[in-house]
Amino acid sequence: MGDYSSIHTSSEVNPRRIELLEQRFFSSKQVPMHTNSLSSPASANNLQQHRHQLNQQQQQVSNQQHQQSSQHNNHQQATTNQLASTRSLDPSDALAKANNSSYHQHIYHHHSLASHQHHQQQQQQQKQQSMQVISNTPHQQVNHQQQNQLDISQSIVNHHSSKISIEKEIQTELDMSRLKDIDTKTAAQTTKLESLQRNRDDLDREVQEHKKKIAKQKEQLDRCIDVTKQLLIDKSQLEKKAARQRCMQNRLRLGQFVTQRQGASFVENWVDGYAFSELLKKQEAVSHEKEEIDKQRKLLSKRRPSTSNSKPRVANSINSNSPSSAQDSGLSPATSSSGGNSTNDQKSGTSNGSEFLKPEAPKDYVHRHKELDYYEQEEILKIRHVALRKEDTELQLEYEKLERERNLHIRELKRIHNEDQSKFNDHRVLHDKYLLLTLLGKGGFSEVHKAFDLEKQRYVACKIHQLNKEWKQEKKDNYVKHALREYEIHKKLEHPRIVRLFDVFEIDANSFCTVLEYCDGHDLDFYLKQHKCIPEREARSIVMQIVNALKYLNEIKPPIIHYDLKPGNILLGSGNLSGEIKITDFGLSKIMDDDNYSPDYGMDLTSQGAGTYWYLPPECFVVGKTPPKISSKVDVWSVGVIFYQCLYGKKPFGHNQSQATILEEETILKAKEVEFPSKPVVTSEAKTFIRSCLQYRKEDRVDVFSLANMDFLKDRSKGRGQGSSEAKS
């Protein structure tokens, strides 16, 4: 690129320079100018024609130079733009473009030199043609010196024109300093590009190392998950095996279902085990012994001696031993009071000549002996009767315990049977992360499995909904719509007294799964079946937690009515009454949005007939031209029924009736006032709380917020001394 230092910056032809060169040339050659040779008309005309031809050729050369100059300027402008664009491009791209531009400039320079050589060849050919024209003209006589002069002038013009053409072709606006700047920038960009390339290589190596670490950790995590899965499966299999062994043992002890024939069909009937048989034998023995004791007591009462003959003797004996008699006999009171036995008294009386005590007659002795024997037998029979009553009470408690064990046994038998019949009993993994372990329970169209979330490392409850293949598509769509509606309501609820909903996903075309929070314990309904009733303090704790959850449901926007509050939907977290409870099953919930709910009138009950009738208020059973109006006071009524059932062990309305009977006899519509049994004893504050919840008219019934602010739920001392206020009254 140093050759550009000799480039001329001016591209215009200087006529003065041509004349000086001509003078220099002619003076150096010293060519004589003969005037007589130029004075002839023919030679003048020929010279004029040649000059005209030379002018035309010069004009053509200038045109070609102008075209080449314009092409070179365009190419130079493009090169400059490319060099300018390298500032905003990537260093590697800028370097490539700069190299490409230098390459094009080099090619263009060689092309200009080649075109210059080609132009000289064309000028030489034109000169030869002009010489042939002059030599072939017979009438024109041109002097040899004139021809030499024309050749010299022609060569001078051609030389200058070709030189000017070369200067124009290789001309550029880039000077040496600009080129050095470009070289410096290119070198800096090259250095920066190399540095960036090295950094990129280092980052690539780090990325590869991190990828290897991640792959190694993922492989290790997969192995850990596989080990965890296998351990959980082994534990589940051991638990299943132990549960089946217990059931086999309890079948003999507690009983089992036996298939028996009734007419033309076979039914399964329950047959109690040997534990109940032995207990019944003990109860029968106790009853038989109690009957024998009652018979003996009746016979003994017939032999009861009369007290008429014994009273005077007792009086005489008392008088004979009195101090006055002792004084009459001459004995001091000290002697009589300290005196020894009766024989000594008799002896002393005899020696003093006092009244003589006659010995008892044999008849009286026998009578006295019978009397003592009677009292002895009577006391023995009383003690035996008390012992039998105690034993009978113990046997009754043992029978109740066996009944609870039998209920658990029946529940476990049904669970094992349903688990064996389930198609999800093979410890499969759902949704690539939920490992199914054991079946917890089965409803109408759903199964609840205990599962383990391999991703979150926690136990969950997977509720698998299975659609009947024989259903019509419309019924399937309604079921799925109902389940998705429950999911949309439940997934937004976050409260410690409400079961969390984690996930919903599809298993296949006829089944899908909802993932819920797992609670290790039974529901309140099962606990009440086992223990009949609950002490007031524990029942009050359960009601407090339920009301707290209802308050949350009414504070969120839009508020929600649960509509299906019952003991079966209240889970005991630790399986007993001392822990926390959680509310579940929002399948019948109602959303009190602005479009459907009015604070003054409530909202329409669109699902009349659904729900559990024992726990629904009277307004849900009203039949008319328009649907009944409901509000959150539906849940308040349910709270009152649950509290009553916890305290007294039975439902306040329709206890032993079926849902069909309740509907036919309009039991709830007639439940205008609640009645409280005398046993067990309950505080008046608890009764007032229940009455507030079970008001017949919904206008008179308290709402959720008023219920939460009642003193009965706030004062912690209430319910501790169960029955204290009742006892005082």
PDB file of C-alpha atoms in Angstrom, residues 30 76 114 153 182 226 300 386 389 554 680:
ATOM      1  CA  GLN A  30      16.219  19.748 -33.963  1.00  0.00           C
ATOM      2  CA  GLN A  76     -14.141   3.933  -4.020  1.00  0.00           C
ATOM      3  CA  ALA A 114      -4.591  -4.151 -18.375  1.00  0.00           C
ATOM      4  CA  SER A 153       2.967  14.880 -31.944  1.00  0.00           C
ATOM      5  CA  ILE A 182      -7.440   1.867   9.254  1.00  0.00           C
ATOM      6  CA  ASP A 226     -34.831 -44.725  42.048  1.00  0.00           C
ATOM      7  CA  LEU A 300     -83.202 -65.712 101.972  1.00  0.00           C
ATOM      8  CA  VAL A 386     -71.973 -55.744  93.230  1.00  0.00           C
ATOM      9  CA  ARG A 389     -72.507 -55.594  88.198  1.00  0.00           C
ATOM     10  CA  ASN A 554     -66.379 -15.392  53.350  1.00  0.00           C
ATOM     11  CA  PRO A 680     -74.637 -35.942  78.868  1.00  0.00           C
TER      12      PRO A 680
END
